[in-house]
Amino acid sequence: MTNNHHDNTRNIAILGSTGSIGTQTLDVISEYPGRFRATVLTANTNVEMLAAQARKYLPRQVVIGREELLPRLRDMLAGLPIETSAGASAIEQCVARDDVDTVVTAMVGYSGLAPTINAIRNNKCIALANKETLVVAGELITSLLRESDSTTHIIPVDSEHSAIFQCLEGETTEHASKIILTASGGPFRTLSAERLKQVTVADALHHPNWDMGAKVTIDSASMMNKGFEMIEAHWLFDCPASKIEVVVHPQSIVHSMVQFADGSVKAQLGVPDMHLPIRYALGYPERLHTSQPPLSLEQYSRLSFEAPDTDRFPLLRYAFDAIEAGGNTPCVLNAANEIAVSAFLNGRLPFVEMPGLVAATIEAVAYSPHTDYDTLVQTNAEARAKAEEILTIL
Ligand code: MG
């Protein structure tokens, strides 16, 4: 008798396999042959890279988001025993396969929501790299997790949340008095408000410490990323906004900290390399041995910490306010920010105008206390349309 579950190999679906987190997840899978197997790979538009990955890793299924690219994908994989499909609903469905144990959600933005929900409904483990899912639908996701069977859980891949998760291992959350999220401060940390007005797309895409995709790099430059991470921490660790503090730490060595009731503070440190939190998320609860060089503290003569400046980076404050407001507000925040980032990248909106567009959109979209799926879908569509409308009159 043969079946897929004879061995102890963990079967991984990577949603967004051609992006920064996706390719680094494949690196980790290559590092531990026999332990992990990529059974599903999906990409939105990069059909060449997806086909190259499929030829190398021989997954059971590959899915391309853009349906018009399916014939090219099929051409490139002709003769291989790989199922090919296309479209958002195929991405949503592929996570439910029997030969998937863990789903790495590494796609960009709102598109991560539906497949993450379906993965939880099918009792898969989630290695969460798509923070927007929790920003948009944290309440819905956490309630689905409570209803799911006890083996279903989310392990964060975001380096800060991986750090907090690790600091909380062996602790009870009631003893945690504060989550301290570290932020690199991005490429514009030291720029004056005047200089910020002149920054270009190329300036914003050049992050000092982390090599990431365009969306998250722009979000890092505006500190929206840290705001989203506050919302993410709020839901992952069931922590009110008042107990989440952001500290700017330009070296990105301390990935985050937890302060406990007795005054003790635990921190997790490491080189700024996403392979580390990916390795932790895939291996959990085990720690996988790596031959990569460890952190050498002698290389860092100084680790520094400073308060964030929410006057120059107001999106951080909007995120805090969105947690307090609750309901559909974080969903509006995310949608407006996605429009703002793409407008900035396309040269339609100056960097310093992004917070104004986001604030005006939050103002314009009706508040709803509901966070069910249909309300969120409707809110997302409405917020995008409003943001686009405001963009044309700015
Ligand atoms: Mg992060």
CSV table of C-alpha atoms and ligand atoms in Angstrom, one decimal:
chain,number,residue,atom,x,y,z
A,1,MET,CA,0.0,0.0,0.0
A,2,THR,CA,1.3,3.5,-0.8
A,3,ASN,CA,0.1,6.8,0.3
A,4,ASN,CA,1.3,10.4,0.6
A,5,HIS,CA,1.7,10.3,4.4
A,6,HIS,CA,4.1,7.3,4.8
A,7,ASP,CA,7.1,9.5,5.5
A,8,ASN,CA,7.6,12.3,7.9
A,9,THR,CA,8.0,14.8,5.1
A,10,ARG,CA,6.1,18.0,5.7
A,11,ASN,CA,4.2,19.0,2.5
A,12,ILE,CA,4.3,22.8,1.9
A,13,ALA,CA,2.1,25.0,-0.3
A,14,ILE,CA,3.7,28.3,-1.0
A,15,LEU,CA,1.3,31.0,-2.1
A,16,GLY,CA,3.4,33.7,-3.8
A,17,SER,CA,6.4,31.4,-4.5
A,18,THR,CA,8.1,33.9,-6.9
A,19,GLY,CA,8.3,36.7,-4.4
A,20,SER,CA,10.9,37.5,-1.8
A,21,ILE,CA,9.5,35.3,1.0
A,22,GLY,CA,8.5,32.6,-1.5
A,23,THR,CA,11.9,32.2,-3.0
A,24,GLN,CA,13.5,32.2,0.5
A,25,THR,CA,11.0,29.5,1.6
A,26,LEU,CA,12.2,27.4,-1.3
A,27,ASP,CA,15.8,28.0,-0.1
A,28,VAL,CA,14.8,26.6,3.3
A,29,ILE,CA,13.1,23.6,1.7
A,30,SER,CA,16.3,22.9,-0.3
A,31,GLU,CA,18.3,23.2,2.9
A,32,TYR,CA,16.3,20.2,4.5
A,33,PRO,CA,15.7,17.6,1.7
A,34,GLY,CA,13.5,14.8,2.9
A,35,ARG,CA,12.1,17.0,5.7
A,36,PHE,CA,10.0,19.4,3.6
A,37,ARG,CA,8.5,19.1,0.1
A,38,ALA,CA,6.9,21.8,-2.0
A,39,THR,CA,3.7,20.3,-3.2
A,40,VAL,CA,2.0,23.4,-4.4
A,41,LEU,CA,3.4,26.6,-5.8
A,42,THR,CA,1.4,29.7,-6.8
A,43,ALA,CA,2.3,33.0,-8.4
A,44,ASN,CA,0.4,36.0,-9.6
A,45,THR,CA,2.1,37.0,-12.9
A,46,ASN,CA,5.7,35.8,-13.0
A,47,VAL,CA,5.0,32.7,-15.1
A,48,GLU,CA,8.7,32.2,-16.2
A,49,MET,CA,10.0,32.0,-12.7
A,50,LEU,CA,7.1,29.8,-11.6
A,51,ALA,CA,7.8,27.3,-14.4
A,52,ALA,CA,11.5,27.3,-13.5
A,53,GLN,CA,10.7,26.6,-9.8
A,54,ALA,CA,8.2,23.9,-10.9
A,55,ARG,CA,10.9,22.2,-13.0
A,56,LYS,CA,13.3,22.3,-10.1
A,57,TYR,CA,11.0,21.3,-7.2
A,58,LEU,CA,8.4,19.1,-9.1
A,59,PRO,CA,5.4,20.1,-7.0
A,60,ARG,CA,2.1,18.3,-7.6
A,61,GLN,CA,0.3,21.5,-8.6
A,62,VAL,CA,1.2,25.0,-9.8
A,63,VAL,CA,-1.3,27.9,-10.1
A,64,ILE,CA,-0.8,31.2,-11.9
A,65,GLY,CA,-3.1,34.1,-10.8
A,66,ARG,CA,-3.5,35.7,-14.2
A,67,GLU,CA,-5.7,33.3,-16.2
A,68,GLU,CA,-4.4,34.5,-19.6
A,69,LEU,CA,-0.9,33.1,-18.7
A,70,LEU,CA,-2.1,29.5,-18.2
A,71,PRO,CA,-1.3,28.4,-21.8
A,72,ARG,CA,2.3,29.6,-21.4
A,73,LEU,CA,2.6,27.9,-18.1
A,74,ARG,CA,1.3,24.6,-19.7
A,75,ASP,CA,3.7,25.0,-22.6
A,76,MET,CA,6.7,25.4,-20.3
A,77,LEU,CA,5.7,22.4,-18.2
A,78,ALA,CA,4.6,20.1,-21.0
A,79,GLY,CA,5.4,16.4,-20.3
A,80,LEU,CA,5.9,16.9,-16.5
A,81,PRO,CA,3.4,15.3,-14.0
A,82,ILE,CA,2.3,18.6,-12.6
A,83,GLU,CA,-1.2,19.8,-12.5
A,84,THR,CA,-1.6,23.4,-13.8
A,85,SER,CA,-4.4,25.8,-13.1
A,86,ALA,CA,-5.1,29.5,-13.0
A,87,GLY,CA,-7.1,32.2,-11.3
A,88,ALA,CA,-7.9,33.5,-7.8
A,89,SER,CA,-10.4,30.7,-7.1
A,90,ALA,CA,-7.8,28.0,-8.0
A,91,ILE,CA,-5.4,29.7,-5.6
A,92,GLU,CA,-8.1,29.6,-2.9
A,93,GLN,CA,-8.8,25.9,-3.6
A,94,CYS,CA,-5.3,24.5,-3.9
A,95,VAL,CA,-4.6,25.0,-0.2
A,96,ALA,CA,-7.3,22.4,0.7
A,97,ARG,CA,-5.4,19.5,-1.0
A,98,ASP,CA,-4.7,16.3,1.1
A,99,ASP,CA,-1.1,16.6,0.2
A,100,VAL,CA,-0.7,20.0,1.9
A,101,ASP,CA,0.2,20.2,5.6
A,102,THR,CA,1.5,23.8,5.9
A,103,VAL,CA,0.5,26.8,3.8
A,104,VAL,CA,3.0,29.6,3.5
A,105,THR,CA,1.0,32.7,2.8
A,106,ALA,CA,3.5,35.0,1.0
A,107,MET,CA,1.4,36.8,-1.5
A,108,VAL,CA,1.0,40.6,-1.5
A,109,GLY,CA,-1.9,42.5,0.2
A,110,TYR,CA,-5.6,41.8,0.3
A,111,SER,CA,-5.3,38.8,-2.1
A,112,GLY,CA,-4.0,36.7,0.8
A,113,LEU,CA,-7.3,36.8,2.7
A,114,ALA,CA,-9.5,34.2,0.9
A,115,PRO,CA,-6.9,31.4,0.6
A,116,THR,CA,-5.9,31.9,4.3
A,117,ILE,CA,-9.5,31.5,5.4
A,118,ASN,CA,-9.9,28.3,3.2
A,119,ALA,CA,-6.6,26.9,4.6
A,120,ILE,CA,-7.8,27.4,8.2
A,121,ARG,CA,-11.2,25.8,7.4
A,122,ASN,CA,-9.3,22.8,6.1
A,123,ASN,CA,-7.2,22.6,9.3
A,124,LYS,CA,-3.9,23.4,7.6
A,125,CYS,CA,-1.1,25.0,9.5
A,126,ILE,CA,-0.4,28.6,8.4
A,127,ALA,CA,3.1,30.1,8.2
A,128,LEU,CA,1.8,33.6,8.0
A,129,ALA,CA,3.8,36.0,5.8
A,130,ASN,CA,0.9,38.0,4.5
A,131,LYS,CA,0.3,40.5,7.4
A,132,GLU,CA,-2.5,42.2,5.4
A,133,THR,CA,-4.7,39.2,6.1
A,134,LEU,CA,-4.7,39.9,9.8
A,135,VAL,CA,-4.9,43.7,9.3
A,136,VAL,CA,-8.1,43.3,7.2
A,137,ALA,CA,-9.7,40.4,9.0
A,138,GLY,CA,-8.0,39.8,12.3
A,139,GLU,CA,-11.2,39.2,14.2
A,140,LEU,CA,-12.6,36.8,11.5
A,141,ILE,CA,-9.4,34.9,11.3
A,142,THR,CA,-9.0,34.5,15.1
A,143,SER,CA,-12.6,33.3,15.5
A,144,LEU,CA,-12.1,30.8,12.7
A,145,LEU,CA,-9.0,29.6,14.5
A,146,ARG,CA,-10.9,29.1,17.7
A,147,GLU,CA,-13.5,27.0,15.8
A,148,SER,CA,-10.9,24.9,14.0
A,149,ASP,CA,-9.3,21.7,15.4
A,150,SER,CA,-6.5,22.0,17.9
A,151,THR,CA,-3.7,21.2,15.4
A,152,THR,CA,-4.5,24.2,13.3
A,153,HIS,CA,-2.4,27.2,14.2
A,154,ILE,CA,-0.7,30.2,12.8
A,155,ILE,CA,3.1,30.6,13.1
A,156,PRO,CA,4.2,34.1,12.1
A,157,VAL,CA,6.9,34.5,9.5
A,158,ASP,CA,7.2,38.3,10.0
A,159,SER,CA,10.5,38.7,11.9
A,160,GLU,CA,9.0,40.8,14.7
A,161,HIS,CA,6.2,38.4,15.3
A,162,SER,CA,8.4,35.4,15.1
A,163,ALA,CA,10.5,37.1,17.8
A,164,ILE,CA,7.5,37.8,20.0
A,165,PHE,CA,6.2,34.3,19.5
A,166,GLN,CA,9.6,32.9,20.6
A,167,CYS,CA,9.7,35.2,23.6
A,168,LEU,CA,6.3,34.0,24.7
A,169,GLU,CA,7.1,30.3,24.3
A,170,GLY,CA,6.9,28.7,27.8
A,171,GLU,CA,5.1,31.8,29.2
A,172,THR,CA,1.5,32.6,29.8
A,173,THR,CA,0.3,35.7,28.0
A,174,GLU,CA,-1.3,37.0,31.2
A,175,HIS,CA,2.2,37.5,32.5
A,176,ALA,CA,3.2,39.6,29.5
A,177,SER,CA,2.7,43.3,30.2
A,178,LYS,CA,4.0,44.8,27.0
A,179,ILE,CA,4.9,43.9,23.5
A,180,ILE,CA,7.8,46.0,22.2
A,181,LEU,CA,8.0,45.9,18.4
A,182,THR,CA,11.3,47.1,16.9
A,183,ALA,CA,11.4,49.1,13.7
A,184,SER,CA,14.4,49.8,11.6
A,185,GLY,CA,12.9,53.2,10.8
A,186,GLY,CA,13.5,52.6,7.1
A,187,PRO,CA,15.6,54.6,4.6
A,188,PHE,CA,14.1,58.0,5.7
A,189,ARG,CA,14.5,57.7,9.5
A,190,THR,CA,16.8,60.7,9.7
A,191,LEU,CA,15.3,62.9,7.0
A,192,SER,CA,13.6,66.2,7.9
A,193,ALA,CA,10.0,66.8,7.0
A,194,GLU,CA,11.3,69.2,4.2
A,195,ARG,CA,13.6,66.5,2.7
A,196,LEU,CA,10.8,63.9,2.9
A,197,LYS,CA,8.9,65.9,0.3
A,198,GLN,CA,11.6,65.3,-2.3
A,199,VAL,CA,12.1,61.5,-2.0
A,200,THR,CA,11.9,59.4,-5.1
A,201,VAL,CA,10.6,55.9,-5.7
A,202,ALA,CA,14.2,54.7,-6.0
A,203,ASP,CA,15.1,56.3,-2.6
A,204,ALA,CA,12.1,54.5,-1.0
A,205,LEU,CA,12.9,51.1,-2.6
A,206,HIS,CA,16.4,51.2,-1.0
A,207,HIS,CA,15.9,49.6,2.4
A,208,PRO,CA,19.0,49.8,4.7
A,209,ASN,CA,18.8,46.3,6.2
A,210,TRP,CA,16.2,44.1,4.6
A,211,ASP,CA,15.9,42.9,1.1
A,212,MET,CA,12.1,42.6,0.5
A,213,GLY,CA,9.4,43.1,-2.1
A,214,ALA,CA,8.3,46.5,-3.4
A,215,LYS,CA,5.1,46.8,-1.4
A,216,VAL,CA,6.6,46.0,2.0
A,217,THR,CA,9.6,48.1,1.3
A,218,ILE,CA,7.5,51.2,0.6
A,219,ASP,CA,5.4,50.4,3.7
A,220,SER,CA,8.7,50.2,5.7
A,221,ALA,CA,9.7,53.7,4.4
A,222,SER,CA,6.4,55.2,5.4
A,223,MET,CA,6.2,53.2,8.7
A,224,MET,CA,2.8,51.8,7.5
A,225,ASN,CA,4.5,48.4,7.8
A,226,LYS,CA,5.1,48.9,11.5
A,227,GLY,CA,1.5,50.1,11.9
A,228,PHE,CA,0.3,46.9,10.2
A,229,GLU,CA,2.6,44.9,12.5
A,230,MET,CA,0.9,46.5,15.5
A,231,ILE,CA,-2.4,45.3,14.2
A,232,GLU,CA,-0.9,41.9,13.4
A,233,ALA,CA,0.5,41.7,17.0
A,234,HIS,CA,-2.9,42.8,18.4
A,235,TRP,CA,-4.6,39.8,16.9
A,236,LEU,CA,-1.9,37.2,17.0
A,237,PHE,CA,-1.1,37.8,20.7
A,238,ASP,CA,-4.5,39.0,21.9
A,239,CYS,CA,-3.0,42.3,23.1
A,240,PRO,CA,-4.6,45.7,23.3
A,241,ALA,CA,-3.1,48.6,21.3
A,242,SER,CA,-2.2,50.3,24.6
A,243,LYS,CA,0.2,47.4,25.5
A,244,ILE,CA,2.0,47.5,22.1
A,245,GLU,CA,5.0,49.9,21.9
A,246,VAL,CA,7.1,50.6,18.9
A,247,VAL,CA,10.8,51.3,19.3
A,248,VAL,CA,13.1,52.4,16.4
A,249,HIS,CA,16.2,50.2,16.3
A,250,PRO,CA,18.1,51.0,13.2
A,251,GLN,CA,20.4,47.9,13.3
A,252,SER,CA,17.5,45.4,13.0
A,253,ILE,CA,19.3,42.9,15.3
A,254,VAL,CA,16.8,42.8,18.1
A,255,HIS,CA,13.7,41.6,16.2
A,256,SER,CA,11.3,42.4,19.0
A,257,MET,CA,10.8,42.1,22.8
A,258,VAL,CA,8.2,41.2,25.4
A,259,GLN,CA,8.1,42.8,28.8
A,260,PHE,CA,6.7,40.7,31.7
A,261,ALA,CA,4.8,41.5,34.9
A,262,ASP,CA,7.9,41.2,37.0
A,263,GLY,CA,9.7,43.8,34.9
A,264,SER,CA,11.8,41.3,33.0
A,265,VAL,CA,12.2,41.8,29.3
A,266,LYS,CA,12.9,39.0,26.8
A,267,ALA,CA,14.3,39.8,23.4
A,268,GLN,CA,15.1,37.7,20.3
A,269,LEU,CA,18.1,38.6,18.3
A,270,GLY,CA,19.5,37.5,14.9
A,271,VAL,CA,21.0,38.7,11.7
A,272,PRO,CA,18.4,40.5,9.5
A,273,ASP,CA,17.7,37.5,7.2
A,274,MET,CA,14.2,36.2,6.6
A,275,HIS,CA,15.5,32.7,6.2
A,276,LEU,CA,15.6,32.6,10.0
A,277,PRO,CA,11.9,33.2,10.8
A,278,ILE,CA,11.0,31.0,7.8
A,279,ARG,CA,13.1,28.2,9.2
A,280,TYR,CA,11.5,28.6,12.6
A,281,ALA,CA,8.0,28.7,11.2
A,282,LEU,CA,8.5,25.5,9.1
A,283,GLY,CA,10.3,23.6,11.7
A,284,TYR,CA,8.2,24.6,14.7
A,285,PRO,CA,8.1,23.2,17.4
A,286,GLU,CA,11.6,21.9,16.6
A,287,ARG,CA,14.6,24.1,15.9
A,288,LEU,CA,16.4,23.1,12.7
A,289,HIS,CA,20.1,23.0,12.6
A,290,THR,CA,21.6,25.4,10.0
A,291,SER,CA,25.1,25.8,8.7
A,292,GLN,CA,24.5,29.5,8.0
A,293,PRO,CA,26.9,31.7,10.1
A,294,PRO,CA,25.3,32.8,13.4
A,295,LEU,CA,25.0,36.4,14.7
A,296,SER,CA,28.4,37.8,15.7
A,297,LEU,CA,27.7,40.6,18.1
A,298,GLU,CA,31.3,41.9,17.8
A,299,GLN,CA,30.4,43.2,14.4
A,300,TYR,CA,27.9,45.5,16.0
A,301,SER,CA,29.7,48.1,18.2
A,302,ARG,CA,26.4,49.7,19.1
A,303,LEU,CA,22.7,48.7,19.3
A,304,SER,CA,20.6,51.8,19.6
A,305,PHE,CA,16.9,52.5,20.4
A,306,GLU,CA,14.8,55.6,19.9
A,307,ALA,CA,11.1,56.7,19.9
A,308,PRO,CA,9.3,56.8,16.5
A,309,ASP,CA,8.3,60.1,15.1
A,310,THR,CA,4.6,60.0,14.3
A,311,ASP,CA,4.6,63.6,13.0
A,312,ARG,CA,6.8,62.7,10.1
A,313,PHE,CA,5.3,59.2,9.8
A,314,PRO,CA,1.6,59.6,10.7
A,315,LEU,CA,0.6,56.2,9.2
A,316,LEU,CA,1.9,54.6,12.4
A,317,ARG,CA,-0.6,56.7,14.4
A,318,TYR,CA,-3.4,55.8,12.0
A,319,ALA,CA,-2.8,52.1,12.6
A,320,PHE,CA,-3.0,52.6,16.4
A,321,ASP,CA,-6.3,54.5,15.9
A,322,ALA,CA,-7.6,51.8,13.6
A,323,ILE,CA,-7.1,49.1,16.3
A,324,GLU,CA,-9.0,51.3,18.8
A,325,ALA,CA,-11.8,52.0,16.2
A,326,GLY,CA,-12.1,48.3,15.3
A,327,GLY,CA,-14.8,47.1,12.9
A,328,ASN,CA,-14.1,47.7,9.3
A,329,THR,CA,-11.6,50.5,9.9
A,330,PRO,CA,-8.4,48.4,9.6
A,331,CYS,CA,-9.8,47.1,6.3
A,332,VAL,CA,-10.2,50.6,5.0
A,333,LEU,CA,-6.7,51.5,6.2
A,334,ASN,CA,-5.3,48.6,4.3
A,335,ALA,CA,-7.2,49.2,1.1
A,336,ALA,CA,-6.4,53.0,1.0
A,337,ASN,CA,-2.7,52.2,1.7
A,338,GLU,CA,-2.6,49.7,-1.2
A,339,ILE,CA,-3.9,52.4,-3.5
A,340,ALA,CA,-1.5,55.0,-2.1
A,341,VAL,CA,1.5,52.7,-2.5
A,342,SER,CA,0.7,51.8,-6.1
A,343,ALA,CA,0.0,55.5,-6.9
A,344,PHE,CA,3.4,56.4,-5.4
A,345,LEU,CA,5.2,53.6,-7.3
A,346,ASN,CA,3.5,54.8,-10.5
A,347,GLY,CA,4.6,58.4,-9.9
A,348,ARG,CA,1.0,59.6,-9.4
A,349,LEU,CA,1.4,60.6,-5.7
A,350,PRO,CA,4.3,62.1,-3.8
A,351,PHE,CA,5.6,60.1,-0.8
A,352,VAL,CA,4.4,62.6,1.8
A,353,GLU,CA,0.9,62.7,0.3
A,354,MET,CA,0.3,59.0,1.1
A,355,PRO,CA,-0.9,59.6,4.7
A,356,GLY,CA,-3.3,62.3,3.5
A,357,LEU,CA,-4.9,60.0,1.0
A,358,VAL,CA,-5.3,57.2,3.6
A,359,ALA,CA,-6.8,59.6,6.2
A,360,ALA,CA,-9.2,61.1,3.6
A,361,THR,CA,-10.3,57.6,2.6
A,362,ILE,CA,-10.9,56.5,6.2
A,363,GLU,CA,-13.0,59.7,6.6
A,364,ALA,CA,-15.0,59.0,3.5
A,365,VAL,CA,-15.9,55.3,4.0
A,366,ALA,CA,-18.8,54.5,6.4
A,367,TYR,CA,-17.8,52.8,9.6
A,368,SER,CA,-19.2,49.4,10.2
A,369,PRO,CA,-18.8,47.5,13.5
A,370,HIS,CA,-19.1,44.2,11.6
A,371,THR,CA,-16.2,42.1,10.5
A,372,ASP,CA,-17.8,39.2,8.7
A,373,TYR,CA,-16.4,38.2,5.3
A,374,ASP,CA,-19.1,39.9,3.2
A,375,THR,CA,-18.7,43.2,5.0
A,376,LEU,CA,-14.9,43.1,4.5
A,377,VAL,CA,-15.2,42.3,0.8
A,378,GLN,CA,-17.6,45.2,0.4
A,379,THR,CA,-15.5,47.6,2.5
A,380,ASN,CA,-12.4,46.7,0.6
A,381,ALA,CA,-14.1,47.4,-2.7
A,382,GLU,CA,-15.6,50.7,-1.5
A,383,ALA,CA,-12.4,51.9,0.1
A,384,ARG,CA,-10.4,51.3,-3.1
A,385,ALA,CA,-13.0,53.1,-5.2
A,386,LYS,CA,-13.0,56.1,-2.8
A,387,ALA,CA,-9.2,56.2,-2.6
A,388,GLU,CA,-9.0,56.2,-6.4
A,389,GLU,CA,-11.6,59.0,-6.5
A,390,ILE,CA,-9.8,61.1,-4.0
A,391,LEU,CA,-6.5,60.5,-5.8
A,392,THR,CA,-7.9,62.1,-9.0
A,393,ILE,CA,-8.8,65.4,-7.1
A,394,LEU,CA,-5.6,65.6,-4.9
B,1,MG,MG,8.4,42.7,9.8
